[in-house]
Short mmCIF file of C-alpha atoms in Angstrom, two decimals:
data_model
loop_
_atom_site.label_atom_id
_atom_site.label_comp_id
_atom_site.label_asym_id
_atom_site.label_seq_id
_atom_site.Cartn_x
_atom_site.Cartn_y
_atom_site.Cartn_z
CA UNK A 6 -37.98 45.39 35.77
CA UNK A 7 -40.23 48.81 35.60
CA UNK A 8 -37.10 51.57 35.68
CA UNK A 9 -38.44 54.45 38.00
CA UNK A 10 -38.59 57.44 36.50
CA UNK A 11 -38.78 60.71 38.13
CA UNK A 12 -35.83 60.80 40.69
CA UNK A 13 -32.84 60.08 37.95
CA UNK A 14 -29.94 61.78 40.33
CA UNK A 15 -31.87 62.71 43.58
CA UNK A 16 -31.09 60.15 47.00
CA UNK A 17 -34.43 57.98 47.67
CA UNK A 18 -34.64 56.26 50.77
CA UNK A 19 -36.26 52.39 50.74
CA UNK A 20 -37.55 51.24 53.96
CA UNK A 21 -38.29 47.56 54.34
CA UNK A 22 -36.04 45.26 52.03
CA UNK A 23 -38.22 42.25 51.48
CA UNK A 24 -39.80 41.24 48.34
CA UNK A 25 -41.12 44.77 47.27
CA UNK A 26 -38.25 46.64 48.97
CA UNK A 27 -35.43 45.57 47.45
CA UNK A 28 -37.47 45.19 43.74
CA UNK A 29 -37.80 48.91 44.57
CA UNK A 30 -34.60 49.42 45.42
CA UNK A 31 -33.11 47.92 41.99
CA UNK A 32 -36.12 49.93 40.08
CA UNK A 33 -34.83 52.89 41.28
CA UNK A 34 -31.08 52.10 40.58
CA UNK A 35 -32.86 51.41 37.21
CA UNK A 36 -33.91 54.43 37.00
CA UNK A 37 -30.47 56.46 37.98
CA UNK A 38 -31.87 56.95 41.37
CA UNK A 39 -29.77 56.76 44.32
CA UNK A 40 -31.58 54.22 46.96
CA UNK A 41 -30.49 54.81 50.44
CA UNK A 42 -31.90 51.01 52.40
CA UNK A 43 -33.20 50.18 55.69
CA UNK A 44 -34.44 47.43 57.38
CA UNK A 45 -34.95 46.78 61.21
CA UNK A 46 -34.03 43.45 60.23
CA UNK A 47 -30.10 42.73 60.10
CA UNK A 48 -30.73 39.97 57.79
CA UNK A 49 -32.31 42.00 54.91
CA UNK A 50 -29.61 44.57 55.78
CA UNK A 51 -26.52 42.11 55.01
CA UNK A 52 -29.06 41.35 51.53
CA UNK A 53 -29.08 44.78 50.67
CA UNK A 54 -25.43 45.77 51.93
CA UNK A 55 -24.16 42.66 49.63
CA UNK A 56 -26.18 43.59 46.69
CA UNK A 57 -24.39 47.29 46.69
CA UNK A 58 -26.70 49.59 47.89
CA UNK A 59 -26.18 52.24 50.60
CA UNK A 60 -27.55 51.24 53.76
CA UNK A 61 -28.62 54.07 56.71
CA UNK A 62 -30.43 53.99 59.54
CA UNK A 63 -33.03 56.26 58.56
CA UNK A 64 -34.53 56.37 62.29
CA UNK A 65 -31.38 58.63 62.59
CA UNK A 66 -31.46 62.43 61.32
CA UNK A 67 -28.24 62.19 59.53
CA UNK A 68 -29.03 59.61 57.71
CA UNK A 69 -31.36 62.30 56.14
CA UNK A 70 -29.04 64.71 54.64
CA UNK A 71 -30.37 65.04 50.53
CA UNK A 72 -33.19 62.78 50.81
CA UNK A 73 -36.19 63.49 48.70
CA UNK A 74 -38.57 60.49 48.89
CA UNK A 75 -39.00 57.50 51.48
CA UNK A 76 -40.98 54.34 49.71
CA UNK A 77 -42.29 52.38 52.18
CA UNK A 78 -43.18 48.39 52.08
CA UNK A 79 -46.61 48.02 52.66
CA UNK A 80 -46.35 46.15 56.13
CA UNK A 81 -44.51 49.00 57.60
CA UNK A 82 -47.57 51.19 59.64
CA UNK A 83 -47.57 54.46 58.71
CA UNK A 84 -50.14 56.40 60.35
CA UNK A 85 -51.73 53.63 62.74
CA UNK A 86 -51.39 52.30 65.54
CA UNK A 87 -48.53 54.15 65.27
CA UNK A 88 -46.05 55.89 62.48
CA UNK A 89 -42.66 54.35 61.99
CA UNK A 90 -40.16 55.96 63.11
CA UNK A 91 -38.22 56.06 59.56
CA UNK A 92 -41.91 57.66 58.33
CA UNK A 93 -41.85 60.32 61.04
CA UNK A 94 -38.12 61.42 59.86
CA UNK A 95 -39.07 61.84 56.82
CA UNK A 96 -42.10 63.98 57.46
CA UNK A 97 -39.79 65.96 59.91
CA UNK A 98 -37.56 66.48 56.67
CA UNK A 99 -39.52 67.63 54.29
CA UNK A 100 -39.60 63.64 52.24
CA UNK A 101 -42.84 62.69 50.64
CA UNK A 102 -43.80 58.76 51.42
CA UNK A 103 -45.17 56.86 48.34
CA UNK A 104 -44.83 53.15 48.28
CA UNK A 105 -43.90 50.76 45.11
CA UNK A 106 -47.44 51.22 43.42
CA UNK A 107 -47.14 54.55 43.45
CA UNK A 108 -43.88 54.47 41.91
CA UNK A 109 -45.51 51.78 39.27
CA UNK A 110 -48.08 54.13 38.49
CA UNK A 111 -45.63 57.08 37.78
CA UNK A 112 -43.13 54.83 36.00
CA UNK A 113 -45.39 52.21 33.77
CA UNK A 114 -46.51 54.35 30.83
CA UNK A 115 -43.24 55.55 28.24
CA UNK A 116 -43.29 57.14 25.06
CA UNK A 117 -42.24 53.76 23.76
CA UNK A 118 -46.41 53.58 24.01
CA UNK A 119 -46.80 55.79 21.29
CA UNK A 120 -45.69 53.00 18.70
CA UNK A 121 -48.18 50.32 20.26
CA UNK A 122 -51.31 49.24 18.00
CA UNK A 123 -53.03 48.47 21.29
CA UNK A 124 -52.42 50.36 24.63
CA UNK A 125 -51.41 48.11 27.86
CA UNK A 126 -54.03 47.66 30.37
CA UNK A 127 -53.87 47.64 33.71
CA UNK A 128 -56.31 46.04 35.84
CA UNK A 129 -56.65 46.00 39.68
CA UNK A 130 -58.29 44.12 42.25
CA UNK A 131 -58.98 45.26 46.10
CA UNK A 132 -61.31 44.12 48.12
CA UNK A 133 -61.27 42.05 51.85
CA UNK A 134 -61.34 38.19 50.74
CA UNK A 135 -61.51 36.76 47.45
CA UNK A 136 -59.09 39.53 45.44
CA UNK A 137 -55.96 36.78 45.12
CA UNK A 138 -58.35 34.46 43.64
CA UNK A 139 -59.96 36.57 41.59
CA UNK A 140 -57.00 38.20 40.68
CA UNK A 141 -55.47 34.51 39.72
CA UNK A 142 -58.58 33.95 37.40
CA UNK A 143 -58.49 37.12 35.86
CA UNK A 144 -55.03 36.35 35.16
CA UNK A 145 -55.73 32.43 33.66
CA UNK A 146 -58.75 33.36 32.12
CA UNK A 147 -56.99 36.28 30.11
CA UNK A 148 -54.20 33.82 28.72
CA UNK A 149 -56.11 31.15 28.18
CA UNK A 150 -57.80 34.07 25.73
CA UNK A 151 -54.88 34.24 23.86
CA UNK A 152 -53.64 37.31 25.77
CA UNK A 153 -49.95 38.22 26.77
CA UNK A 154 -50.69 39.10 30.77
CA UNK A 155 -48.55 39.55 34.09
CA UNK A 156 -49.80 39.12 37.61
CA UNK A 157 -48.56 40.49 40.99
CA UNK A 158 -48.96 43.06 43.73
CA UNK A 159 -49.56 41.64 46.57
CA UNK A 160 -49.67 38.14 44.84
CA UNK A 161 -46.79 36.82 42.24
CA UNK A 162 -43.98 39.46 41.31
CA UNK A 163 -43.29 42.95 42.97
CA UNK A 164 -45.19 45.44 40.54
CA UNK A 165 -41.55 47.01 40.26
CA UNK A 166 -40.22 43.48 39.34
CA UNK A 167 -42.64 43.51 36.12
CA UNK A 168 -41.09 43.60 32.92
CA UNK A 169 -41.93 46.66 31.07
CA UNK A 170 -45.00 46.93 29.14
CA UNK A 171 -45.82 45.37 25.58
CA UNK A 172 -48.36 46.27 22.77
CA UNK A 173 -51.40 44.88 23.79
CA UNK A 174 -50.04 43.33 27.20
CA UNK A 175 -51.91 42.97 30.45
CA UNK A 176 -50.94 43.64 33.78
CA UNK A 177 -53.35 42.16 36.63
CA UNK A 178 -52.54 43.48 40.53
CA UNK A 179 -53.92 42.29 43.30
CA UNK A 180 -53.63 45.45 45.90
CA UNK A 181 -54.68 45.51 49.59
CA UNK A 182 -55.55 48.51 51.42
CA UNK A 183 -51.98 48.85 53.00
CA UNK A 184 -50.87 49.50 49.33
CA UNK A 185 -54.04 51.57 48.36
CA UNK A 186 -54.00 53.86 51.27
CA UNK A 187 -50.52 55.43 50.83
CA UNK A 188 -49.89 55.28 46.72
CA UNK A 189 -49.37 58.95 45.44
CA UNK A 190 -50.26 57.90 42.29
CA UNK A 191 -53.13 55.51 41.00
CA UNK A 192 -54.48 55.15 37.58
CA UNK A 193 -55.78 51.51 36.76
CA UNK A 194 -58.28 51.09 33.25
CA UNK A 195 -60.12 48.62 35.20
CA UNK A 196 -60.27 48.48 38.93
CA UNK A 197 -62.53 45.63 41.31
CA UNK A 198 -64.02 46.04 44.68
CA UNK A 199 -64.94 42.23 45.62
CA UNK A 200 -65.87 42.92 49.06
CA UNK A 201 -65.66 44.52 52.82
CA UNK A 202 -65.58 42.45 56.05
CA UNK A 203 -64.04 43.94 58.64
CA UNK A 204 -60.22 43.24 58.83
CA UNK A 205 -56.78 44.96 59.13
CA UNK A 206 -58.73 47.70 61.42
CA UNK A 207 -55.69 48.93 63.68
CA UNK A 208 -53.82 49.92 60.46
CA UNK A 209 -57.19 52.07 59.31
CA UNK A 210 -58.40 53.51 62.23
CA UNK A 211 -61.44 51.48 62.32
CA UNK A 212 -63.39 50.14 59.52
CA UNK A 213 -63.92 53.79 57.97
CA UNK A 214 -60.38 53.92 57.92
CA UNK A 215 -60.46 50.48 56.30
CA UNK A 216 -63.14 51.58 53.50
CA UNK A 217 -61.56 54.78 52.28
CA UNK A 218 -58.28 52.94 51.83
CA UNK A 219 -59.84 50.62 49.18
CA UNK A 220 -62.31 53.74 47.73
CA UNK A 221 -59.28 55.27 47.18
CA UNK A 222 -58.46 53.02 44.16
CA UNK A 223 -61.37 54.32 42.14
CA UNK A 224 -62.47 57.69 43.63
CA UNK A 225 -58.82 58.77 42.98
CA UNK A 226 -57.64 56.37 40.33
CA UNK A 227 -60.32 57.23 38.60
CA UNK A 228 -61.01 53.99 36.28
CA UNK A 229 -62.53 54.00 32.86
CA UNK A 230 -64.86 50.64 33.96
CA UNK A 231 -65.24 49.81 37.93
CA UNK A 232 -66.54 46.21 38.63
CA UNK A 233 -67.88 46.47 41.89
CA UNK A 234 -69.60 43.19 44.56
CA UNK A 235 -72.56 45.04 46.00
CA UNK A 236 -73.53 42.14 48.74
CA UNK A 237 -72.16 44.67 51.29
CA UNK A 238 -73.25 48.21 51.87
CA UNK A 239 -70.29 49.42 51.24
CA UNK A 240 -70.13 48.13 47.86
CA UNK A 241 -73.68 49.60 47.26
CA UNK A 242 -72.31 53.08 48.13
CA UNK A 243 -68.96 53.00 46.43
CA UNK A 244 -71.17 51.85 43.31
CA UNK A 245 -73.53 54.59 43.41
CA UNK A 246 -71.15 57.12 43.87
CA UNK A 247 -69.32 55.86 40.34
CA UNK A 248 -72.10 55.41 38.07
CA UNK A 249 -73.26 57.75 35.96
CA UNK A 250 -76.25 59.52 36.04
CA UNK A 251 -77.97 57.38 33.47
CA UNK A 252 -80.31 53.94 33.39
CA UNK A 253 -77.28 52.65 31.98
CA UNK A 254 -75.36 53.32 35.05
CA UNK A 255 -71.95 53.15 33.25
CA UNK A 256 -69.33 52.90 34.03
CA UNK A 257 -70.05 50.47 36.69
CA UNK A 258 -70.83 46.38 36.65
CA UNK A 259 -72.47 45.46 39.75
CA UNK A 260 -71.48 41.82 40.66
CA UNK A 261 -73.46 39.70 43.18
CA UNK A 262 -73.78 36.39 44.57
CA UNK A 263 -76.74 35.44 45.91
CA UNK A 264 -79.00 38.11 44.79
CA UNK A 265 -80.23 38.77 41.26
CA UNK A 266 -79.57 42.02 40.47
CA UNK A 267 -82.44 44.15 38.87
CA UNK A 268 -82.35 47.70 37.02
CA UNK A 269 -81.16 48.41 33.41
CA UNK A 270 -77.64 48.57 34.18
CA UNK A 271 -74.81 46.49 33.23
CA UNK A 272 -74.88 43.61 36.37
CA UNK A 273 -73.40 40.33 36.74
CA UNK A 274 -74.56 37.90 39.47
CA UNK A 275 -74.27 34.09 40.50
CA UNK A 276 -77.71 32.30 42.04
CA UNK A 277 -77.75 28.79 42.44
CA UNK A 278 -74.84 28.03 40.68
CA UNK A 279 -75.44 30.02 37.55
CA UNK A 280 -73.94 32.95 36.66
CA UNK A 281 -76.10 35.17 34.38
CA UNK A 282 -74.80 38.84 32.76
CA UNK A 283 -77.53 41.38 32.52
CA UNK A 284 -77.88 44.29 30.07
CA UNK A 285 -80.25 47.02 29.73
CA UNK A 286 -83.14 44.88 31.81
CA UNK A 287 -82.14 41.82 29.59
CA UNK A 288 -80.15 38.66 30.04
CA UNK A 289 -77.50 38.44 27.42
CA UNK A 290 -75.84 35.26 28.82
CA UNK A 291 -75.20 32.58 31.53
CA UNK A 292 -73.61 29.35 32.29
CA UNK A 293 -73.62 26.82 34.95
CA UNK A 294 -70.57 27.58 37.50
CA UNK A 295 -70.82 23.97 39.90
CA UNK A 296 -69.10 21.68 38.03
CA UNK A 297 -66.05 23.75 37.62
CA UNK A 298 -63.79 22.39 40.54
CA UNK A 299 -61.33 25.24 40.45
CA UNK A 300 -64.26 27.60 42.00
CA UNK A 301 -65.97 25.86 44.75
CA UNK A 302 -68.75 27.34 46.99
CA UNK A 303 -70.73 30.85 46.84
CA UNK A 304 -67.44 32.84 47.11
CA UNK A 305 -65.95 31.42 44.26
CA UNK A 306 -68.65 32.01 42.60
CA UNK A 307 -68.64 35.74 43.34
CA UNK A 308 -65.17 36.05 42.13
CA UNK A 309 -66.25 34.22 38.94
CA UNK A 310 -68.66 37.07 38.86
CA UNK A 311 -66.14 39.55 39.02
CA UNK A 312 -63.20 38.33 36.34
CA UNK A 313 -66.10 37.14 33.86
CA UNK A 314 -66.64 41.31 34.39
CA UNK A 315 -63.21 41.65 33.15
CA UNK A 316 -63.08 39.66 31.02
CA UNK A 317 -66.44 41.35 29.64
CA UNK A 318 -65.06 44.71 29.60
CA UNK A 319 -61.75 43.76 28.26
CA UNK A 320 -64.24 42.04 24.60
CA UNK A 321 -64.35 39.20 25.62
CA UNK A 322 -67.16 36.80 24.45
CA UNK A 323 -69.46 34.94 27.08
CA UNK A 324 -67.83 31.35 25.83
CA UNK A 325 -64.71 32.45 26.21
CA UNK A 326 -64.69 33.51 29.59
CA UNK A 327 -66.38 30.14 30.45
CA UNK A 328 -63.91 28.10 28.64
CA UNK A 329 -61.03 29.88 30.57
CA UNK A 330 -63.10 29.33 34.42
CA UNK A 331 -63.15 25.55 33.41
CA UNK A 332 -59.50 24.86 33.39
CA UNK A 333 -59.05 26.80 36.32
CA UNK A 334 -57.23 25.18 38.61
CA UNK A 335 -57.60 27.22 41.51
CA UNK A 336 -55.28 29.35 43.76
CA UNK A 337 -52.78 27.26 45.78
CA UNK A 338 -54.06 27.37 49.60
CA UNK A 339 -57.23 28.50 48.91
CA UNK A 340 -60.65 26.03 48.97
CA UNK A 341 -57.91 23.98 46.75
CA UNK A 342 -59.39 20.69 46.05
CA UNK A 343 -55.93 18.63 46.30
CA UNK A 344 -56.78 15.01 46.19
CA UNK A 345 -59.48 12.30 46.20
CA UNK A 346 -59.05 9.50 47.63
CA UNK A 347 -61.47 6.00 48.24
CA UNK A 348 -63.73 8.97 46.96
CA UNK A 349 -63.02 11.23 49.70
CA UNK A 350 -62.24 14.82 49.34
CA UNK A 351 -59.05 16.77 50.72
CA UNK A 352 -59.31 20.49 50.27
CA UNK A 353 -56.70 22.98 51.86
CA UNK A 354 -58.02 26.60 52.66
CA UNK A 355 -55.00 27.34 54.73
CA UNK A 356 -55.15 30.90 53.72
CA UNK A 357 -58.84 30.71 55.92
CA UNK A 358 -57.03 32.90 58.72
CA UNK A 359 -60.28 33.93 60.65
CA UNK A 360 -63.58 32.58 61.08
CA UNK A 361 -65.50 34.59 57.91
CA UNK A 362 -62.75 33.61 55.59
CA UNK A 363 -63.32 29.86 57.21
CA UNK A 364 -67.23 30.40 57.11
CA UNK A 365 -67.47 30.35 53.00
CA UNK A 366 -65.22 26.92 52.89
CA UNK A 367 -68.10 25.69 55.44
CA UNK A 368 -71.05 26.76 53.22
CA UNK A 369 -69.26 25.33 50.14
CA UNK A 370 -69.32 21.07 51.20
CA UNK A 371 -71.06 19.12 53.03
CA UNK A 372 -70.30 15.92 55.48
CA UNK A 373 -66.87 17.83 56.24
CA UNK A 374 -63.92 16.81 58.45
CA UNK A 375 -62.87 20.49 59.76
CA UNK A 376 -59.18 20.74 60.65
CA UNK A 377 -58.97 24.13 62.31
CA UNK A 378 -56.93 25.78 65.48
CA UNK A 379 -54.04 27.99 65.41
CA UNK A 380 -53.22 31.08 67.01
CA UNK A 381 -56.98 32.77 67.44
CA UNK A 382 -58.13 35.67 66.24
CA UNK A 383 -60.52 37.85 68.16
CA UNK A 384 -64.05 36.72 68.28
CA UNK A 385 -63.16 32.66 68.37
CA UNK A 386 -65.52 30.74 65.93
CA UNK A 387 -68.98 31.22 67.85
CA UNK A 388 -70.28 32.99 64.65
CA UNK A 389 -69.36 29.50 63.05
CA UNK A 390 -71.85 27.40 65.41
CA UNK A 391 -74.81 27.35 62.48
CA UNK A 392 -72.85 26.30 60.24
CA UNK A 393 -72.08 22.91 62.32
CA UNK A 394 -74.58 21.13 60.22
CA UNK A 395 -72.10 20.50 57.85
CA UNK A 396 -69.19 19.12 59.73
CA UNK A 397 -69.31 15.63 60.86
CA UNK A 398 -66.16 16.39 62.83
CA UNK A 399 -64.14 18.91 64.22
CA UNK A 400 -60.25 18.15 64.67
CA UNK A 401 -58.45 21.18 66.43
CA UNK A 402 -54.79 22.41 66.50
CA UNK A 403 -52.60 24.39 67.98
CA UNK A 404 -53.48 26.94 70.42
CA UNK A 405 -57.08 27.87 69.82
CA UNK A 406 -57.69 24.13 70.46
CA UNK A 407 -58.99 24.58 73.83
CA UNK A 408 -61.10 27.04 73.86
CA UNK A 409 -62.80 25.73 70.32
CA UNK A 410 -63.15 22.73 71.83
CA UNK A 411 -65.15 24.91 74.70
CA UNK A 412 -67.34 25.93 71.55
CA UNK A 413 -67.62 22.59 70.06
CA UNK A 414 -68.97 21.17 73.38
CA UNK A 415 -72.34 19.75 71.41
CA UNK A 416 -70.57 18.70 68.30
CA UNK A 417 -68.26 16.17 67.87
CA UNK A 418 -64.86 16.90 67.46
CA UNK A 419 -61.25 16.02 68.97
CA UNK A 420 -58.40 17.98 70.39
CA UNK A 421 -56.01 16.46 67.67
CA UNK A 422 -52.98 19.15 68.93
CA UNK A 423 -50.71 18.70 65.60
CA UNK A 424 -51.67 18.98 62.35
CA UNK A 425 -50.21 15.49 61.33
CA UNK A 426 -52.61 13.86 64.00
CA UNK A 427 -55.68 16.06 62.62
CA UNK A 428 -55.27 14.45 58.90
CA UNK A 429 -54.53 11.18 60.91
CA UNK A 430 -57.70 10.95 62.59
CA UNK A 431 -59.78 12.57 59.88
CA UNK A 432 -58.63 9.96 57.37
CA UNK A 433 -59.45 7.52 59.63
CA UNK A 434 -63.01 8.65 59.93
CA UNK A 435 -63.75 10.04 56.55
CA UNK A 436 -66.26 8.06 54.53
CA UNK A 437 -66.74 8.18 50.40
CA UNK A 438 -68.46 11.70 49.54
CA UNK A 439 -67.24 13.69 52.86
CA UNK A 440 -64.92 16.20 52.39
CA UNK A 441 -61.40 16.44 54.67
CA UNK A 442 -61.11 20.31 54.66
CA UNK A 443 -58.09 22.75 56.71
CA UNK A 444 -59.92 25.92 57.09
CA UNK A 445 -58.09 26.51 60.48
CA UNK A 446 -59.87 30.21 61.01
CA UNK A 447 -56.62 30.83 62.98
CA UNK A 448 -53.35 32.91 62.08
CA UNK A 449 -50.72 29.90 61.80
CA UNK A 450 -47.66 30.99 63.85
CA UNK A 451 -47.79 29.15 66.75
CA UNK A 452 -46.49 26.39 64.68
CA UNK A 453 -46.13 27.31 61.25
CA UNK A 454 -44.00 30.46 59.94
CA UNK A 455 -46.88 31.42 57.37
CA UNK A 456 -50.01 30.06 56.09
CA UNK A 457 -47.86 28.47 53.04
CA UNK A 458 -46.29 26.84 55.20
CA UNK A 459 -49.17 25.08 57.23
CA UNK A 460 -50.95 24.36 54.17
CA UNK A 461 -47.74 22.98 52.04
CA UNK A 462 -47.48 20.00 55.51
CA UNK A 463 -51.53 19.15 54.74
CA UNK A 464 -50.78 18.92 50.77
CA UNK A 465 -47.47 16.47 52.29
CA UNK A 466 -49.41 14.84 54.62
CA UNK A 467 -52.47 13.89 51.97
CA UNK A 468 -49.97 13.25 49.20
CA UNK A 469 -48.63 10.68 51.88
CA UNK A 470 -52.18 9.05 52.08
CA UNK A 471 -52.32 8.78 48.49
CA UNK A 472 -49.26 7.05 48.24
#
């Protein structure tokens, strides 16, 4: 646990008591801090209540009698659509709102650092897909370096959960924009920009909104090295803004798939399969990314991009990197190869929630059995029609089932309605080399409580198969 330091004495009020919120809640008890808990959740409350903290309804003006701070859990709107109510009160009275990275930021660094040969590092990744899996490689690749390191954010442990840093340690956070937007404090030595699609836009405001959240991170945290994709616009401004005024362009990486990347800067990109590191208008190494099963498909390969970036900047030598990408096993839920069997492939991209997270698990096989439906997200899966060459069959779920099946009208495919009679039917039909793949480009809670959940029934379902 990462004691929070700053409010020793003084009432802080914790709204939201999952995960983060009651990690924060104990950080700050930690800390001599006196938590004041709310939830709108009775549940959470009885958790809290039985643990011994002080629960208020902080919706309620009394409840804000001595309050100086309200942390926030980052699911909890606080400017759009609409502020919660808890975060109006404590505008009203005079609180600032900060959430658990902020308080991370603040508390991390002690004077116990003093004694350290070699300073902690923190290192964090934002971006719109890819940052968990990049953020999972960063971590693997680092230990399999020899390196003491500890993951979490918005993946793994609550940042406030953490145990307290060591001399030389790592700590490797995966941060979305809900927790970059609202942190009063941000100071990572490394921070990562993977990408910007647009997503999340009625918490932002629009996809400005959505963009200065995650610029936040390094126009405020103000890294010593930013590693930044540049296949979007976005990326190509955020990295121009950073770089220095030199050829050198420190002290930004550019990262790429796709593209080679020219100039005398410091650049890393993947094309064809290879990823190559450029220096000063010279290539100082590359190795061959396609056999590495762990990191299938062109968006894997990006994220290679980025942690080999990392690992770059953190002295690491080319062959190291590459050792630690091949025993990579890849992130649980997503483009996770999970079995072969008679020589056909079963892959579960549950985490695929809309259709351009679903799009990169399409470019990355071939002769595919698509399992896909669940509740729809706006825009369907038209934008997936050119991509049909690489299905043999469609097998839909859940609600979106009907009205795929309305886009699907040329292209074979079956209204399978349950996820056991999808793997059924694509089992049936698969042949040795095709690929069964759950990319669903759906949300999952018309019949699944999370995307865990829906991809934890395919793993059961193929383990089943196997036997």
């Amino acid at each position: 646990m990462i004691p929070v330091r700053g409010y020793a004495g003084r009432k802080v009020a914790v709204l939201g008591l999952g995960r983060s919120g009651l990690a924060t809640a104990r950080a700050l008890a930690a800390g001599d801090a006196i938590p004041i808990c709310w939830d709108d959740g009775e549940a959470a409350r009885t958790v809290a209540h039985d643990e011994g903290f002080t629960v208020a309804d902080l919706s309620r003006d009394a409840a804000w009698d001595g309050i100086d701070a309200l942390i926030t859990s980052p699911g909890i709107p606080h400017l759009y659509p609409a502020p919660h109510p808890a975060i109006a009160k404590a505008w009203q009275n005079g609180a600032v709102v900060d959430n658990d990275i902020g308080l991370f930021f603040r508390s991390f660094a002690t004077q116990e650092w003093d004694e350290f040969e070699r300073a902690p590092r923190v290192i964090c990744i934002t971006g719109s897909n890819g940052k968990s899996t990049t953020t999972a490689l960063v971590a693997h690749v680092l230990r399999a370096a020899g390196m003491s390191v500890q993951m979490g954010g918005n993946i793994g442990r609550g940042v406030l959960d953490m145990d307290p840093a060591t001399d030389g340690g790592v700590v490797v956070l995966e941060l979305s924009s809900y927790q970059t937007e609202l942190a009063r404090a941000l100071s990572p030595d490394i921070a990562v920009f993977t990408n910007l699609t647009p997503d999340h836009l009625d918490r932002h405001g629009g996809m400005g909104g959505y963009f200065a959240a995650k610029r936040r991170l390094f126009a405020e945290g103000g890294p010593e090295r930013s590693i930044i994709g540049v296949d979007e616009v976005e990326g190509r401004y955020l990295a121009q803004q950073l770089r220095e005024e030199t050829a050198t362009g420190d002290p930004v990486i550019r990262v790429s798939s796709g593209q080679k990347l020219s100039g005398d800067g410091w650049s890393v990109f993947a094309r064809k399969g290879h990823l190559a590191e450029w220096r000063k208008g010279r290539q100082v190494a590359s190795f061959d990314l396609r056999e590495m099963a762990g990191l299938p498909g062109a968006h894997n390969h990006q994220n290679a991009c980025a942690a080999y970036a990392v690992g770059r900047s953190l002295g690491l030598g080319p062959r190291q990197i590459e050792t630690g990408m091949r025993s990579y096993p890849g992130l649980r839920h997503r483009c996770q190869v999970i079995a072969t069997i008679n020589g056909v492939r079963y892959v579960n991209d549950s985490k695929a929630t809309n259709a351009d997270a679903a799009e990169q698990a399409l470019r990355a096989f071939k002769n595919i059995h698509w399992i896909a439906g669940g509740v729809p997200k706006a825009g369907g899966i038209s934008s997936l029609i050119p991509l049909m060459d690489h299905v043999t069959s469609s097998y839909l779920i859940g609600e979106a089932a009907p009205a795929f099946a309305q886009d699907l009208t040329d292209f074979p495919h079956e209204i399978s309605g349950t996820m056991q009679q999808a793997v059924a039917s694509a089992h049936s039909a698969a042949q040795p080399g095709d690929t069964v793949l759950l990319a669903p480009a759906c949300a999952s809670f018309d019949q699944f409580p999370s995307f865990e959940a829906r991809g934890e029934m395919f793993e059961a379902l193929v383990a089943a198969l196997a036997g």
